[in-house]
Short mmCIF file of C-alpha atoms and ligand atoms in Angstrom, two decimals:
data_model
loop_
_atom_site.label_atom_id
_atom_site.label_comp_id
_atom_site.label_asym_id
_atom_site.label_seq_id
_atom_site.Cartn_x
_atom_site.Cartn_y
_atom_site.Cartn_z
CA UNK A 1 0.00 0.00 0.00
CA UNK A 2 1.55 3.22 -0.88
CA UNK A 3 2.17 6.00 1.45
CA UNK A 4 -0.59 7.84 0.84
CA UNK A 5 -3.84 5.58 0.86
CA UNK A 6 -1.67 4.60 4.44
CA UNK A 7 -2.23 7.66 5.68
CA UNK A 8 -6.13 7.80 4.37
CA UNK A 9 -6.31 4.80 6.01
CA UNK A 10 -5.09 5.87 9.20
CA UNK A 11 -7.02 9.11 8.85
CA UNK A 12 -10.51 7.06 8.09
CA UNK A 13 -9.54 4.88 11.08
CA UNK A 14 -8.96 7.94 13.79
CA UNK A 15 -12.56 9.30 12.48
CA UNK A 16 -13.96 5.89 13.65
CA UNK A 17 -12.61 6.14 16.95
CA UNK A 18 -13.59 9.98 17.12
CA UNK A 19 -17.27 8.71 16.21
CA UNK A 20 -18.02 6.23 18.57
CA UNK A 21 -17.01 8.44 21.44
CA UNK A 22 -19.22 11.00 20.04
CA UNK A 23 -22.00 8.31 19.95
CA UNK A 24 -21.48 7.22 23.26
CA UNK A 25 -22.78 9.02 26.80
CA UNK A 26 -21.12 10.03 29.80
CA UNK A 27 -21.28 7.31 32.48
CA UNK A 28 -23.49 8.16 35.73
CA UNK A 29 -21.91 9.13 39.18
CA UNK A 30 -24.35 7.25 41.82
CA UNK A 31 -25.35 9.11 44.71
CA UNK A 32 -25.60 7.31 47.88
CA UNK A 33 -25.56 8.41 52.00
CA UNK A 34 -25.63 5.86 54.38
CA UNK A 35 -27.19 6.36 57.87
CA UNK A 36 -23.48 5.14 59.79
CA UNK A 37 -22.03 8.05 58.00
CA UNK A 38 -24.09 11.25 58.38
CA UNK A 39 -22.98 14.12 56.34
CA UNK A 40 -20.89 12.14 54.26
CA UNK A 41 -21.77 12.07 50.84
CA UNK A 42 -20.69 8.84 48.60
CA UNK A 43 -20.53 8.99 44.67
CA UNK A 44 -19.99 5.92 42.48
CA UNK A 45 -18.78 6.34 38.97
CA UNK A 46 -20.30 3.73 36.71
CA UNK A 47 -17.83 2.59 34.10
CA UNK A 48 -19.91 -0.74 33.77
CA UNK A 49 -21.94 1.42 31.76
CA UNK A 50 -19.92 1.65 29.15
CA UNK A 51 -20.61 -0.37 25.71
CA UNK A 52 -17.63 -2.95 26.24
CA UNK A 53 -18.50 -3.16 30.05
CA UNK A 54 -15.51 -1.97 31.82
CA UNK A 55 -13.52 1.59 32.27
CA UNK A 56 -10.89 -0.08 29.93
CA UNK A 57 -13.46 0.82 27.15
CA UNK A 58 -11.95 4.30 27.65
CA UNK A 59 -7.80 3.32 28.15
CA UNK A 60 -8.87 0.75 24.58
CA UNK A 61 -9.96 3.76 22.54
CA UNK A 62 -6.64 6.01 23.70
CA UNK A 63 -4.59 3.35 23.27
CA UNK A 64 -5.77 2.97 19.53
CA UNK A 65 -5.54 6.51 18.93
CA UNK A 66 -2.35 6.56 20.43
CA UNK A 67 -0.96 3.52 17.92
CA UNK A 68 -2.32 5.21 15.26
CA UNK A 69 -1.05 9.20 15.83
CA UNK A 70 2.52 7.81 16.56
CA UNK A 71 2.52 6.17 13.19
CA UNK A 72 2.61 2.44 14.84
CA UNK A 73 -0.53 1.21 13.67
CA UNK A 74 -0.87 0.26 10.05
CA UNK A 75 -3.69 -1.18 7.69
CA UNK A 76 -4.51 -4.83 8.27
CA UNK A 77 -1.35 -4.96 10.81
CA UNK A 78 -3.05 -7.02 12.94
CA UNK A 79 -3.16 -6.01 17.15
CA UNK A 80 -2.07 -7.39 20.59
CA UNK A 81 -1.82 -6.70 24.03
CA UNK A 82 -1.73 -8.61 27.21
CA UNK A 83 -4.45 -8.34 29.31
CA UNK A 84 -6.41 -10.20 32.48
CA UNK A 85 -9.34 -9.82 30.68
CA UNK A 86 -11.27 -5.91 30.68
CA UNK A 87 -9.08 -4.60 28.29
CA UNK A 88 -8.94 -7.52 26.08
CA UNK A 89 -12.69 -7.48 25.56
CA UNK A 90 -12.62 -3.53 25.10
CA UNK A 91 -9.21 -3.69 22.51
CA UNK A 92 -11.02 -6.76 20.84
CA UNK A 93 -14.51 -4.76 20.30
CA UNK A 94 -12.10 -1.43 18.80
CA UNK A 95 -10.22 -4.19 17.03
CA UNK A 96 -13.50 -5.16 15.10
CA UNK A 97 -14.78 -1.29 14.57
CA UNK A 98 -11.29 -0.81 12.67
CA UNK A 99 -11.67 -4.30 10.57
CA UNK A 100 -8.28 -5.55 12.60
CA UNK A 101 -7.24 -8.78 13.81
CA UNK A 102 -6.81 -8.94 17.53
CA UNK A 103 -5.31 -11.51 20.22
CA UNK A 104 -5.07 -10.98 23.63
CA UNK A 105 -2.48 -12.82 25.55
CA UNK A 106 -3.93 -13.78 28.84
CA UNK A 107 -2.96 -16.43 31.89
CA UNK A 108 -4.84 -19.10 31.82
CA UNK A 109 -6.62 -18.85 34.91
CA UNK A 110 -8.99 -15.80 33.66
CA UNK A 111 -12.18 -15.51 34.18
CA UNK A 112 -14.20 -17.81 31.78
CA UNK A 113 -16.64 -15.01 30.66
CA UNK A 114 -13.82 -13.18 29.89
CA UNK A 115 -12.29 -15.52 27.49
CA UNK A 116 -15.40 -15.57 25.99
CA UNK A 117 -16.16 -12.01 25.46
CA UNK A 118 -13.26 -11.75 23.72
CA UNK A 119 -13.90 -14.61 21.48
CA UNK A 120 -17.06 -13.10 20.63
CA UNK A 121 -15.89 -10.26 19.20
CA UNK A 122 -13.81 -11.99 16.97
CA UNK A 123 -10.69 -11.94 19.05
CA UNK A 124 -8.08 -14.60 19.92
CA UNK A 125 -7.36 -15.39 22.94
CA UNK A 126 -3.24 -16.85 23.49
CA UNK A 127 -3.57 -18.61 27.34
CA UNK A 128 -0.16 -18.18 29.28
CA UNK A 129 0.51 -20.49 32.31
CA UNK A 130 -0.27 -18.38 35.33
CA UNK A 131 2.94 -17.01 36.80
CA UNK A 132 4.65 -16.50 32.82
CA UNK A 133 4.84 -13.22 32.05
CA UNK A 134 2.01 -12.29 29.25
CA UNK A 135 3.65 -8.73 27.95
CA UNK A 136 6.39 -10.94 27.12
CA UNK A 137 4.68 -12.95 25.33
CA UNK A 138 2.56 -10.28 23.78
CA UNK A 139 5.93 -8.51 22.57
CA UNK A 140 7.06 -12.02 21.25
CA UNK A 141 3.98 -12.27 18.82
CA UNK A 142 4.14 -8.56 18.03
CA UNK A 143 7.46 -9.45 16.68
CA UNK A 144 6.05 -11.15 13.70
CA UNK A 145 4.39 -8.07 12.11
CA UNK A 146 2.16 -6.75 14.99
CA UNK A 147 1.40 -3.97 16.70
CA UNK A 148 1.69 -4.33 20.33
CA UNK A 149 -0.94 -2.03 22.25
CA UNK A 150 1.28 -2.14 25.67
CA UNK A 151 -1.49 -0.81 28.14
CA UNK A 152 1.00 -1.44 31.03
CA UNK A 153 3.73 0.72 29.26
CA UNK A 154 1.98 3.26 27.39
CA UNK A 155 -2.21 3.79 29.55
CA UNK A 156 -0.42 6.85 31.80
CA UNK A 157 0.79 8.78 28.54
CA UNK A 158 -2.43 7.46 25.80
CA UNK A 159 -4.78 9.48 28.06
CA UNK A 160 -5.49 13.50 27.82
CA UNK A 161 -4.42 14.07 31.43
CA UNK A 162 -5.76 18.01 31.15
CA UNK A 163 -8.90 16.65 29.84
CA UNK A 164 -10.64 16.42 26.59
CA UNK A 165 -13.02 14.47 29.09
CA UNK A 166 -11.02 11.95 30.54
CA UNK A 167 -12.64 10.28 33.88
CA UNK A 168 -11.36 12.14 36.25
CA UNK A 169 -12.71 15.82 34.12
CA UNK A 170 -15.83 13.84 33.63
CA UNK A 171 -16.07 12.93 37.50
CA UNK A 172 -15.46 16.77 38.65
CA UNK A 173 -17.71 18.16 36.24
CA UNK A 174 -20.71 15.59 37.55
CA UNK A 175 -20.04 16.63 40.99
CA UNK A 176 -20.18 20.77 40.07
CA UNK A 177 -23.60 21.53 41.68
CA UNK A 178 -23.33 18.53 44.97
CA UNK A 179 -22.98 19.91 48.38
CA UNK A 180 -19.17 19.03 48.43
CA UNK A 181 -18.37 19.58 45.18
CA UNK A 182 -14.63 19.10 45.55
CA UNK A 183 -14.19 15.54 46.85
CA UNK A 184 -12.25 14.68 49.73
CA UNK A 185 -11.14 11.61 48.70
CA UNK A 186 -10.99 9.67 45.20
CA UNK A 187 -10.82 5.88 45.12
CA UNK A 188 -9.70 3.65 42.15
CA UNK A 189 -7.52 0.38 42.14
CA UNK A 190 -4.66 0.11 39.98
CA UNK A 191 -3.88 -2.61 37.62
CA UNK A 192 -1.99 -0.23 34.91
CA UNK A 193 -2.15 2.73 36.91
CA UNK A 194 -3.46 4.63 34.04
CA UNK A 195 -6.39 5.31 36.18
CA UNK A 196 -4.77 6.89 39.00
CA UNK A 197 -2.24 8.42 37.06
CA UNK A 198 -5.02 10.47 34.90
CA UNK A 199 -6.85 11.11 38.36
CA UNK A 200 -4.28 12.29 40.44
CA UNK A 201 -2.28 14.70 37.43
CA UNK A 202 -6.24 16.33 36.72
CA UNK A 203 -6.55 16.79 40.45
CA UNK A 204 -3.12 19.03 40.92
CA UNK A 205 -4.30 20.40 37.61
CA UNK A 206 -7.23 22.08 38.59
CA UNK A 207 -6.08 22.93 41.68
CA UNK A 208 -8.48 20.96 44.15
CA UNK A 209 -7.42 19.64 47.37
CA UNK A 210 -8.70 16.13 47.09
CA UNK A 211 -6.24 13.59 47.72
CA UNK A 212 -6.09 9.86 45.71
CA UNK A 213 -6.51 6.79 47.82
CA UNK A 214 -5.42 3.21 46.08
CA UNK A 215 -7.79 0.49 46.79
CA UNK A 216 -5.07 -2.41 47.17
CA UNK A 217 -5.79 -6.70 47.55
CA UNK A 218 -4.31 -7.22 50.65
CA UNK A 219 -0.72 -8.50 50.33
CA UNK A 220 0.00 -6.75 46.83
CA UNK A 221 2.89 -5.22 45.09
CA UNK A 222 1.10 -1.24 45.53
CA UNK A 223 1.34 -1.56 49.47
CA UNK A 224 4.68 -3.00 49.38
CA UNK A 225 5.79 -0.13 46.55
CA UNK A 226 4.62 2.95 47.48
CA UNK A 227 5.60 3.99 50.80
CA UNK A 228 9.31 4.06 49.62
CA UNK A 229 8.66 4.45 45.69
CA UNK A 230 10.33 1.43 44.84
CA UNK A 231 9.87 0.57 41.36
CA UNK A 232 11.41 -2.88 41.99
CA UNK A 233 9.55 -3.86 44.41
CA UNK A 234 7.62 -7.32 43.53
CA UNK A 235 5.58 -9.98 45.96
CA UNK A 236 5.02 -13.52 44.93
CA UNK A 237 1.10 -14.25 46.04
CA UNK A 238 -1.82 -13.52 44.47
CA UNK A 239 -5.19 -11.67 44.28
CA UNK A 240 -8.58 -13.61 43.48
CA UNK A 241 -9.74 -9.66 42.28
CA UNK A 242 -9.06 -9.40 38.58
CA UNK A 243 -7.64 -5.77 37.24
CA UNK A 244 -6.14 -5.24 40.05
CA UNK A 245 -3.64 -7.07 42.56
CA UNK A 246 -0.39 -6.70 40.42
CA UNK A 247 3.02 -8.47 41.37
CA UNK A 248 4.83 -6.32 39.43
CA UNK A 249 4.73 -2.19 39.60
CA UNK A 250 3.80 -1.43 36.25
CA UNK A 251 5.54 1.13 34.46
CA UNK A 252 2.16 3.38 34.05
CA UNK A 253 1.70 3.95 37.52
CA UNK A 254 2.91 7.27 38.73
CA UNK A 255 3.86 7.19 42.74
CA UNK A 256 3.73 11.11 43.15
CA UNK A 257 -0.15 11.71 42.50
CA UNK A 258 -1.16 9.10 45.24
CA UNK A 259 -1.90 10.25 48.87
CA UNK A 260 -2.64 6.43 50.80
CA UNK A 261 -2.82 2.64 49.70
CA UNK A 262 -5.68 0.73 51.94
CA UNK A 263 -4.81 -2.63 51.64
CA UNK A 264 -8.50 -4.76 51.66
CA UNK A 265 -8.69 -8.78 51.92
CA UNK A 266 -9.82 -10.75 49.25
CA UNK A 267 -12.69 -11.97 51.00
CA UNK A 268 -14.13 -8.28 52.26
CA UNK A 269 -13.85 -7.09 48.35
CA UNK A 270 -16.09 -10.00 47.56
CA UNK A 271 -18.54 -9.54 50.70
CA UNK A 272 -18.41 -5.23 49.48
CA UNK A 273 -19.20 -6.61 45.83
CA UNK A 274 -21.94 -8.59 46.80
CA UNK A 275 -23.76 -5.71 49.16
CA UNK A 276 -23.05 -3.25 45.60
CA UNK A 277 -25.73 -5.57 44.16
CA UNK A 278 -28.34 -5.14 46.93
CA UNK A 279 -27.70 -1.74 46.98
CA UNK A 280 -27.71 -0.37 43.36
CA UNK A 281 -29.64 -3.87 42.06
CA UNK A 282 -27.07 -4.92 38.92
CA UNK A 283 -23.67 -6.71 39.58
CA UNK A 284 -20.20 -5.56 39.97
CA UNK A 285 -16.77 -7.44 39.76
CA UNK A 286 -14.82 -7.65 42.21
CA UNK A 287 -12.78 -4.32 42.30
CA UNK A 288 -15.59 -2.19 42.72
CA UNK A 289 -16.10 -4.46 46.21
CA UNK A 290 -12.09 -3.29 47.11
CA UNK A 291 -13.08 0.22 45.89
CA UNK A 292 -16.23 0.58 48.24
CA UNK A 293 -14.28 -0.95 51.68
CA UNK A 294 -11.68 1.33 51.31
CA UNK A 295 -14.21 4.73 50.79
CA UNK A 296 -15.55 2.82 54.05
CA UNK A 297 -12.44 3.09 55.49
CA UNK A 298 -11.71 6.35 54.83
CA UNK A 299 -15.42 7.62 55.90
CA UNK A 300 -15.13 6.54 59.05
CA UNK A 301 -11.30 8.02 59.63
CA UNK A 302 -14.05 11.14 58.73
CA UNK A 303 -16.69 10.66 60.81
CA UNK A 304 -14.49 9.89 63.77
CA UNK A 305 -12.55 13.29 62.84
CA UNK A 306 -15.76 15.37 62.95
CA UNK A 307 -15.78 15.71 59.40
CA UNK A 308 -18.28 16.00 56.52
CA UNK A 309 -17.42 16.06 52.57
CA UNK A 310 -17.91 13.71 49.49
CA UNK A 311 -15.96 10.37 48.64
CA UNK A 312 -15.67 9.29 45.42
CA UNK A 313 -14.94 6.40 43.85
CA UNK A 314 -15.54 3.58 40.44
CA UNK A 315 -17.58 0.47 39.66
CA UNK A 316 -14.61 -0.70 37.34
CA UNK A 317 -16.89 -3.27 35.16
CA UNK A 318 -19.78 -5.66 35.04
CA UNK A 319 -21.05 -8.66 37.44
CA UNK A 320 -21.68 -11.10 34.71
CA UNK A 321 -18.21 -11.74 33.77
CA UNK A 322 -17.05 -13.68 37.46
CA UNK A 323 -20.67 -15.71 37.10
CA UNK A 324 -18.70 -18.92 37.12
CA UNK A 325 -15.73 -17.38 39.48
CA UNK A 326 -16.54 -15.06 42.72
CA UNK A 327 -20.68 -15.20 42.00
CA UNK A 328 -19.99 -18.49 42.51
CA UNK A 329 -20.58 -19.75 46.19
CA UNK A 330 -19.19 -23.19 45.57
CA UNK A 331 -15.84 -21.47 43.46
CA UNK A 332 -15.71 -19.67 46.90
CA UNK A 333 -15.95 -21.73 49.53
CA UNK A 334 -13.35 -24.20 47.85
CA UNK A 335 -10.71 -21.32 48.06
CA UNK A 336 -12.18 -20.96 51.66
CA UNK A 337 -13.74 -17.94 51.17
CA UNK A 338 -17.08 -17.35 52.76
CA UNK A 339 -18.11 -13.89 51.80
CA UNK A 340 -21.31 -13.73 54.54
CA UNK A 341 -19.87 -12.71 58.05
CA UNK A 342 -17.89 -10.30 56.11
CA UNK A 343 -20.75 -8.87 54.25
CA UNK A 344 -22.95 -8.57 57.64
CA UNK A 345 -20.54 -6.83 59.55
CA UNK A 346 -20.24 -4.03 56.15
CA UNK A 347 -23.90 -3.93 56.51
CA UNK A 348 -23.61 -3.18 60.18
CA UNK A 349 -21.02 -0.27 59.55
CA UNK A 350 -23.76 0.87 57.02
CA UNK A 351 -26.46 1.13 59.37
CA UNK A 352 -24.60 2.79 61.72
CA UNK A 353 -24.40 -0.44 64.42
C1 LIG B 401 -7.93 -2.24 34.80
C2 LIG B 401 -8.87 -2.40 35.88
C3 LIG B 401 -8.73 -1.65 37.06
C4 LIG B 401 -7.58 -0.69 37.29
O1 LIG B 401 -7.47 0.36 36.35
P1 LIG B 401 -6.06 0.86 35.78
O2 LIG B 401 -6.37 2.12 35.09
O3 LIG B 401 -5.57 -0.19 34.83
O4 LIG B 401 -5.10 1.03 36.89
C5 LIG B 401 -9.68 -1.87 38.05
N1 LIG B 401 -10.68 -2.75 37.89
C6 LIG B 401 -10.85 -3.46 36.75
C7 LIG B 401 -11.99 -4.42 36.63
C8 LIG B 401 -9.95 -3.31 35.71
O5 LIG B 401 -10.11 -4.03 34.60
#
């Protein structure tokens, strides 16, 4: 293909992108007091609602754009990443929009849904042992011809930090007219760090004094990390909470922009995911459970300081992908998990008990 009908291409393909985020909404920020914290306002940004299910819909489209402004990202070069899953299913559904062949390189121990997802859009799915490193391998079969998305090297720098509404603009515009309009404290896990990163940089950009709390699976690499900065840092368990729970600090996660890790157990992210469903009625994975005990954590620090304000924080992506995994009481209780006491005593702390 000559030079020219390249760039057309690439043109034609960065007005697809543009168009579907023209043709999609904003996601809602759900509003919700609970009677054990008066005067504390809670706000839950639904990125479940987006059309690939996840917040990774928004890191797949920048990403994309990204690969195609730099000149990486040619016509009918086909695509691949590695990914635990969300951003496999959102890169596989931008994959299809753009007419490109996509594989995700994945451990094998990912949620089945997941797998699926991404098969149903067309993608394939390369299964890693758990433990081998999948960017490695994702760089391997890049090497052939591909272009290699990298979310975990490039998902700080593919996203508008100063806006051009990225989540965090997008959160502090929703919140404008609330009581507390500037938040005391956001909430968001980090898998890439892309999140946080694009959170924390808007936050110092605009001036607000909010401070950034990670929402870490007990026993992680981020609580380990972060008190001394240590890029190097690594930890050899793992987390049952997919997106989040890295071994490894990725290289998109920025240390400066984050003000306190709250490390959560495995089994109080599950027991927090399953009270999200009575509460809002739909199901949420498992990180949106971590997110939710840690804004509990830091609303009581609140309450027992006297103090009133607004909490924010994400549901990161949809229920219906752990249906066989942590919706699962028998998946549970055979990794001796049982999510009920747990749940109980967060309903307790809810109702002010
Ligand atoms: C990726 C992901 C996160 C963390 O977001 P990052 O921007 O990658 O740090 C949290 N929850 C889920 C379900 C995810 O897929």
């Amino acid at each position: 293909m000559s030079s020219i009908n390249e760039r057309q291409w690439v043109s034609e393909a960065i007005n697809a992108l543009q168009r579907e985020a023209e043709r999609s909404a904003d996601t809602h920020l759900l509003h919700m007091t609970f009677a054990g914290f008066p005067g504390i306002d809670f706000y839950l940004k639904d990125e479940a609602a987006h059309p690939t299910g996840s917040l990774k819909h928004r890191l797949a489209r920048s990403l994309f754009l990204y690969a195609l402004c730099n000149g990486r990202l040619r016509p009918g070069q086909p695509v691949v990443d590695a990914s635990s899953g969300s951003t496999a299913i959102s890169e596989a559904w931008f994959a299809r929009l753009l007419g490109l062949q996509f594989t995700a390189v994945m451990p094998d121990n990912t949620a089945p849904g997941k797998i699926e997802a991404v098969r149903a859009l067309g993608g394939h799915c390369d299964l890693i042992p758990v433990g081998r490193c999948t960017q490695e391998r994702a760089r391997e079969i890049a090497a052939a011809g591909g272009c290699f998305l990298d979310q975990f090297g490039l998902a700080e720098r593919a996203t508008d930090w100063r806006g051009n509404n990225n989540i965090a603009e997008s959160i502090i515009g929703q919140m404008s007219r609330e009581p507390h309009p500037h938040p005391a404290w956001v909430v968001c896990g980090v898998g890439t760090g892309g999140t946080s990163a694009t959170i924390g940089r808007y936050l110092r950009y605009r001036g607000l004094p909010t401070q950034l709390c990670v929402a870490e699976p007990e026993g992680m690499v981020y609580a380990k990390a972060w008190p001394a900065r240590d890029r190097s840092a690594h930890v050899g368990c793992f987390s049952l909470i997919e997106g989040i729970g890295r071994q490894n600090v990725e290289p998109s996660f920025q240390f400066g922009v984050v003000d306190e890790v709250i490390e959560v157990p495995d089994a109080d992210s599950i027991a927090a995911m399953l009270l999200l469903e009575e509460l809002l009625g739909f199901r949420y994975g498992g990180s949106s459970g971590t997110n939710l005990v840690a804004c509990l954590r830091l609303a009581t620090r609140m309450r027992e300081a006297g103090r009133t304000g607004s909490i924010v924080t994400l549901l990161c992506d949809r229920g219906a992908r752990y249906r066989e995994t942590l919706y699962d009481p028998d998946w549970l209780a055979s990794r001796g998990i049982d999510p009920t006491p747990r749940k109980q005593a967060l309903q307790r702390q809810l109702q002010g008990g």
